[in-house]
Amino acid sequence: MTDQTSTETKTMRKLKRSRVLQVSSLMATASFSLAACGSPQRTAAPEPEPAQVYTSLEECRAANDITDAECDAAQAEAQKQAEATAPRYASQSVCEEQWGASQCQPHQGSGGSFFTPLLTGFIIGQMLDGGRYRGGGPMYRDRDGQYSNGYGGGYAYRDYRTGKILTNGREHGDVARQAPSRVQSRTTVVSRGGFGGGGRGYGG
């Protein structure tokens, strides 16, 4: 083999190796791009939105977290919401099975009489514009002494770092949608999962 032939052979091998490297690099880049474009973007689940719970107007005022006027407004808003969305029961006995003795009140509506649990607390959620506060909805205490939004959600819990009673404010936003349009009998309450013991909320 002549020197010229040897030199040409080495040159061809270098060119072939260079092309292989270029193709491999392009394939790796394309695979990375496709993976980045094709794979769904995973976003972290939003943290629950904490909201302060007060079991009475006096407790809200004594806490001095907000002004007395804001406490009054929050309770009034909770009362207004309760009139529209509180669980309704066909009889006092059915209501008290869920909420305890002497914890239900009678009402007279266009469709007849019914009973609802007593309003025993309200929540206040903090807004983002300058730290102002807004009413966050009614709370009811069940037969186990736990506070909730009345529809199996929004349970209150004690934050032991601060000593405050909190709840997930987002679970109170769908109460109007969850509220049944009809007065509940014992059969419908059981079918909705009622009359079960609690165990995960804050009891006062």
PDB file of N, CA, C and O in Angstrom, residues 133-173:
ATOM      1  N   TYR A 133     -59.877  41.547  54.966  1.00  0.00           N
ATOM      2  CA  TYR A 133     -60.522  40.282  55.264  1.00  0.00           C
ATOM      3  C   TYR A 133     -61.933  40.241  54.685  1.00  0.00           C
ATOM      4  O   TYR A 133     -62.557  41.276  54.479  1.00  0.00           O
ATOM      5  N   ARG A 134     -62.394  39.038  54.464  1.00  0.00           N
ATOM      6  CA  ARG A 134     -63.747  38.863  53.951  1.00  0.00           C
ATOM      7  C   ARG A 134     -64.384  37.676  54.656  1.00  0.00           C
ATOM      8  O   ARG A 134     -63.693  36.757  55.112  1.00  0.00           O
ATOM      9  N   GLY A 135     -65.686  37.691  54.733  1.00  0.00           N
ATOM     10  CA  GLY A 135     -66.395  36.566  55.325  1.00  0.00           C
ATOM     11  C   GLY A 135     -66.269  35.341  54.447  1.00  0.00           C
ATOM     12  O   GLY A 135     -66.286  35.442  53.217  1.00  0.00           O
ATOM     13  N   GLY A 136     -66.107  34.188  55.046  1.00  0.00           N
ATOM     14  CA  GLY A 136     -65.876  32.984  54.268  1.00  0.00           C
ATOM     15  C   GLY A 136     -66.944  31.927  54.373  1.00  0.00           C
ATOM     16  O   GLY A 136     -66.797  30.853  53.814  1.00  0.00           O
ATOM     17  N   GLY A 137     -68.013  32.178  55.102  1.00  0.00           N
ATOM     18  CA  GLY A 137     -69.082  31.202  55.119  1.00  0.00           C
ATOM     19  C   GLY A 137     -69.394  30.653  56.495  1.00  0.00           C
ATOM     20  O   GLY A 137     -68.644  30.835  57.454  1.00  0.00           O
ATOM     21  N   PRO A 138     -70.530  29.961  56.604  1.00  0.00           N
ATOM     22  CA  PRO A 138     -70.990  29.435  57.889  1.00  0.00           C
ATOM     23  C   PRO A 138     -70.306  28.132  58.272  1.00  0.00           C
ATOM     24  O   PRO A 138     -69.811  27.386  57.428  1.00  0.00           O
ATOM     25  N   MET A 139     -70.302  27.857  59.573  1.00  0.00           N
ATOM     26  CA  MET A 139     -69.807  26.600  60.112  1.00  0.00           C
ATOM     27  C   MET A 139     -70.873  26.020  61.038  1.00  0.00           C
ATOM     28  O   MET A 139     -71.602  26.762  61.708  1.00  0.00           O
ATOM     29  N   TYR A 140     -70.943  24.689  61.070  1.00  0.00           N
ATOM     30  CA  TYR A 140     -71.924  24.002  61.907  1.00  0.00           C
ATOM     31  C   TYR A 140     -71.197  22.958  62.754  1.00  0.00           C
ATOM     32  O   TYR A 140     -70.263  22.310  62.284  1.00  0.00           O
ATOM     33  N   ARG A 141     -71.654  22.792  63.981  1.00  0.00           N
ATOM     34  CA  ARG A 141     -71.054  21.793  64.868  1.00  0.00           C
ATOM     35  C   ARG A 141     -71.935  20.556  64.884  1.00  0.00           C
ATOM     36  O   ARG A 141     -73.130  20.633  65.208  1.00  0.00           O
ATOM     37  N   ASP A 142     -71.348  19.407  64.551  1.00  0.00           N
ATOM     38  CA  ASP A 142     -72.146  18.184  64.479  1.00  0.00           C
ATOM     39  C   ASP A 142     -72.251  17.505  65.843  1.00  0.00           C
ATOM     40  O   ASP A 142     -71.753  18.009  66.853  1.00  0.00           O
ATOM     41  N   ARG A 143     -72.868  16.357  65.855  1.00  0.00           N
ATOM     42  CA  ARG A 143     -73.129  15.651  67.116  1.00  0.00           C
ATOM     43  C   ARG A 143     -71.847  15.190  67.801  1.00  0.00           C
ATOM     44  O   ARG A 143     -71.854  14.881  69.002  1.00  0.00           O
ATOM     45  N   ASP A 144     -70.736  15.126  67.065  1.00  0.00           N
ATOM     46  CA  ASP A 144     -69.453  14.741  67.647  1.00  0.00           C
ATOM     47  C   ASP A 144     -68.622  15.950  68.073  1.00  0.00           C
ATOM     48  O   ASP A 144     -67.470  15.799  68.465  1.00  0.00           O
ATOM     49  N   GLY A 145     -69.220  17.144  67.954  1.00  0.00           N
ATOM     50  CA  GLY A 145     -68.515  18.349  68.364  1.00  0.00           C
ATOM     51  C   GLY A 145     -67.535  18.882  67.338  1.00  0.00           C
ATOM     52  O   GLY A 145     -66.688  19.709  67.656  1.00  0.00           O
ATOM     53  N   GLN A 146     -67.638  18.432  66.089  1.00  0.00           N
ATOM     54  CA  GLN A 146     -66.751  18.866  65.030  1.00  0.00           C
ATOM     55  C   GLN A 146     -67.416  19.962  64.195  1.00  0.00           C
ATOM     56  O   GLN A 146     -68.627  19.926  63.976  1.00  0.00           O
ATOM     57  N   TYR A 147     -66.604  20.880  63.732  1.00  0.00           N
ATOM     58  CA  TYR A 147     -67.104  21.986  62.922  1.00  0.00           C
ATOM     59  C   TYR A 147     -66.806  21.722  61.450  1.00  0.00           C
ATOM     60  O   TYR A 147     -65.693  21.354  61.079  1.00  0.00           O
ATOM     61  N   SER A 148     -67.829  21.954  60.605  1.00  0.00           N
ATOM     62  CA  SER A 148     -67.650  21.739  59.165  1.00  0.00           C
ATOM     63  C   SER A 148     -68.600  22.649  58.399  1.00  0.00           C
ATOM     64  O   SER A 148     -69.392  23.386  58.989  1.00  0.00           O
ATOM     65  N   ASN A 149     -68.528  22.564  57.062  1.00  0.00           N
ATOM     66  CA  ASN A 149     -69.395  23.399  56.223  1.00  0.00           C
ATOM     67  C   ASN A 149     -70.800  22.813  56.057  1.00  0.00           C
ATOM     68  O   ASN A 149     -71.635  23.396  55.379  1.00  0.00           O
ATOM     69  N   GLY A 150     -71.045  21.648  56.668  1.00  0.00           N
ATOM     70  CA  GLY A 150     -72.378  21.055  56.614  1.00  0.00           C
ATOM     71  C   GLY A 150     -72.553  20.009  55.542  1.00  0.00           C
ATOM     72  O   GLY A 150     -73.580  19.332  55.493  1.00  0.00           O
ATOM     73  N   TYR A 151     -71.576  19.829  54.662  1.00  0.00           N
ATOM     74  CA  TYR A 151     -71.694  18.888  53.545  1.00  0.00           C
ATOM     75  C   TYR A 151     -70.478  17.982  53.435  1.00  0.00           C
ATOM     76  O   TYR A 151     -70.023  17.663  52.348  1.00  0.00           O
ATOM     77  N   GLY A 152     -69.943  17.604  54.586  1.00  0.00           N
ATOM     78  CA  GLY A 152     -68.835  16.646  54.587  1.00  0.00           C
ATOM     79  C   GLY A 152     -67.506  17.241  54.185  1.00  0.00           C
ATOM     80  O   GLY A 152     -66.588  16.513  53.802  1.00  0.00           O
ATOM     81  N   GLY A 153     -67.344  18.534  54.256  1.00  0.00           N
ATOM     82  CA  GLY A 153     -66.076  19.167  53.895  1.00  0.00           C
ATOM     83  C   GLY A 153     -65.820  20.393  54.744  1.00  0.00           C
ATOM     84  O   GLY A 153     -66.646  20.793  55.566  1.00  0.00           O
ATOM     85  N   GLY A 154     -64.668  21.019  54.531  1.00  0.00           N
ATOM     86  CA  GLY A 154     -64.343  22.236  55.246  1.00  0.00           C
ATOM     87  C   GLY A 154     -64.219  22.037  56.745  1.00  0.00           C
ATOM     88  O   GLY A 154     -64.570  22.926  57.520  1.00  0.00           O
ATOM     89  N   TYR A 155     -63.717  20.868  57.159  1.00  0.00           N
ATOM     90  CA  TYR A 155     -63.589  20.605  58.585  1.00  0.00           C
ATOM     91  C   TYR A 155     -62.564  21.539  59.229  1.00  0.00           C
ATOM     92  O   TYR A 155     -61.526  21.843  58.642  1.00  0.00           O
ATOM     93  N   ALA A 156     -62.869  21.978  60.428  1.00  0.00           N
ATOM     94  CA  ALA A 156     -61.953  22.832  61.172  1.00  0.00           C
ATOM     95  C   ALA A 156     -60.897  21.980  61.860  1.00  0.00           C
ATOM     96  O   ALA A 156     -61.145  20.843  62.244  1.00  0.00           O
ATOM     97  N   TYR A 157     -59.692  22.540  61.998  1.00  0.00           N
ATOM     98  CA  TYR A 157     -58.605  21.847  62.679  1.00  0.00           C
ATOM     99  C   TYR A 157     -57.780  22.864  63.461  1.00  0.00           C
ATOM    100  O   TYR A 157     -57.754  24.043  63.133  1.00  0.00           O
ATOM    101  N   ARG A 158     -57.125  22.387  64.492  1.00  0.00           N
ATOM    102  CA  ARG A 158     -56.306  23.256  65.323  1.00  0.00           C
ATOM    103  C   ARG A 158     -54.879  23.328  64.782  1.00  0.00           C
ATOM    104  O   ARG A 158     -54.251  22.305  64.549  1.00  0.00           O
ATOM    105  N   ASP A 159     -54.403  24.542  64.529  1.00  0.00           N
ATOM    106  CA  ASP A 159     -53.007  24.749  64.165  1.00  0.00           C
ATOM    107  C   ASP A 159     -52.237  24.930  65.474  1.00  0.00           C
ATOM    108  O   ASP A 159     -52.303  25.988  66.098  1.00  0.00           O
ATOM    109  N   TYR A 160     -51.504  23.903  65.874  1.00  0.00           N
ATOM    110  CA  TYR A 160     -50.862  23.929  67.177  1.00  0.00           C
ATOM    111  C   TYR A 160     -49.649  24.860  67.230  1.00  0.00           C
ATOM    112  O   TYR A 160     -49.136  25.148  68.310  1.00  0.00           O
ATOM    113  N   ARG A 161     -49.202  25.340  66.084  1.00  0.00           N
ATOM    114  CA  ARG A 161     -48.116  26.327  66.105  1.00  0.00           C
ATOM    115  C   ARG A 161     -48.625  27.689  66.551  1.00  0.00           C
ATOM    116  O   ARG A 161     -47.921  28.429  67.236  1.00  0.00           O
ATOM    117  N   THR A 162     -49.833  28.011  66.158  1.00  0.00           N
ATOM    118  CA  THR A 162     -50.394  29.328  66.474  1.00  0.00           C
ATOM    119  C   THR A 162     -51.542  29.255  67.473  1.00  0.00           C
ATOM    120  O   THR A 162     -51.911  30.274  68.062  1.00  0.00           O
ATOM    121  N   GLY A 163     -52.111  28.061  67.662  1.00  0.00           N
ATOM    122  CA  GLY A 163     -53.252  27.917  68.543  1.00  0.00           C
ATOM    123  C   GLY A 163     -54.572  28.291  67.892  1.00  0.00           C
ATOM    124  O   GLY A 163     -55.636  28.204  68.520  1.00  0.00           O
ATOM    125  N   LYS A 164     -54.543  28.701  66.636  1.00  0.00           N
ATOM    126  CA  LYS A 164     -55.754  29.128  65.942  1.00  0.00           C
ATOM    127  C   LYS A 164     -56.507  27.930  65.370  1.00  0.00           C
ATOM    128  O   LYS A 164     -55.927  26.879  65.103  1.00  0.00           O
ATOM    129  N   ILE A 165     -57.811  28.118  65.166  1.00  0.00           N
ATOM    130  CA  ILE A 165     -58.637  27.113  64.508  1.00  0.00           C
ATOM    131  C   ILE A 165     -58.754  27.508  63.043  1.00  0.00           C
ATOM    132  O   ILE A 165     -59.169  28.627  62.724  1.00  0.00           O
ATOM    133  N   LEU A 166     -58.376  26.603  62.145  1.00  0.00           N
ATOM    134  CA  LEU A 166     -58.350  26.898  60.712  1.00  0.00           C
ATOM    135  C   LEU A 166     -59.192  25.882  59.947  1.00  0.00           C
ATOM    136  O   LEU A 166     -59.553  24.829  60.460  1.00  0.00           O
ATOM    137  N   THR A 167     -59.468  26.225  58.713  1.00  0.00           N
ATOM    138  CA  THR A 167     -60.132  25.301  57.801  1.00  0.00           C
ATOM    139  C   THR A 167     -59.634  25.580  56.393  1.00  0.00           C
ATOM    140  O   THR A 167     -58.968  26.590  56.150  1.00  0.00           O
ATOM    141  N   ASN A 168     -59.931  24.694  55.476  1.00  0.00           N
ATOM    142  CA  ASN A 168     -59.583  24.897  54.072  1.00  0.00           C
ATOM    143  C   ASN A 168     -60.650  25.781  53.437  1.00  0.00           C
ATOM    144  O   ASN A 168     -61.762  25.339  53.186  1.00  0.00           O
ATOM    145  N   GLY A 169     -60.293  27.046  53.195  1.00  0.00           N
ATOM    146  CA  GLY A 169     -61.261  28.002  52.674  1.00  0.00           C
ATOM    147  C   GLY A 169     -61.850  27.612  51.341  1.00  0.00           C
ATOM    148  O   GLY A 169     -62.993  27.951  51.035  1.00  0.00           O
ATOM    149  N   ARG A 170     -61.092  26.867  50.523  1.00  0.00           N
ATOM    150  CA  ARG A 170     -61.595  26.496  49.193  1.00  0.00           C
ATOM    151  C   ARG A 170     -62.777  25.550  49.280  1.00  0.00           C
ATOM    152  O   ARG A 170     -63.621  25.513  48.396  1.00  0.00           O
ATOM    153  N   GLU A 171     -62.841  24.760  50.328  1.00  0.00           N
ATOM    154  CA  GLU A 171     -63.933  23.790  50.454  1.00  0.00           C
ATOM    155  C   GLU A 171     -65.252  24.467  50.800  1.00  0.00           C
ATOM    156  O   GLU A 171     -66.296  23.812  50.817  1.00  0.00           O
ATOM    157  N   HIS A 172     -65.216  25.754  51.076  1.00  0.00           N
ATOM    158  CA  HIS A 172     -66.449  26.470  51.365  1.00  0.00           C
ATOM    159  C   HIS A 172     -66.990  27.184  50.122  1.00  0.00           C
ATOM    160  O   HIS A 172     -68.086  27.712  50.155  1.00  0.00           O
ATOM    161  N   GLY A 173     -66.203  27.189  49.044  1.00  0.00           N
ATOM    162  CA  GLY A 173     -66.641  27.885  47.847  1.00  0.00           C
ATOM    163  C   GLY A 173     -67.707  27.151  47.070  1.00  0.00           C
ATOM    164  O   GLY A 173     -68.468  27.754  46.313  1.00  0.00           O
TER     165      GLY A 173
END
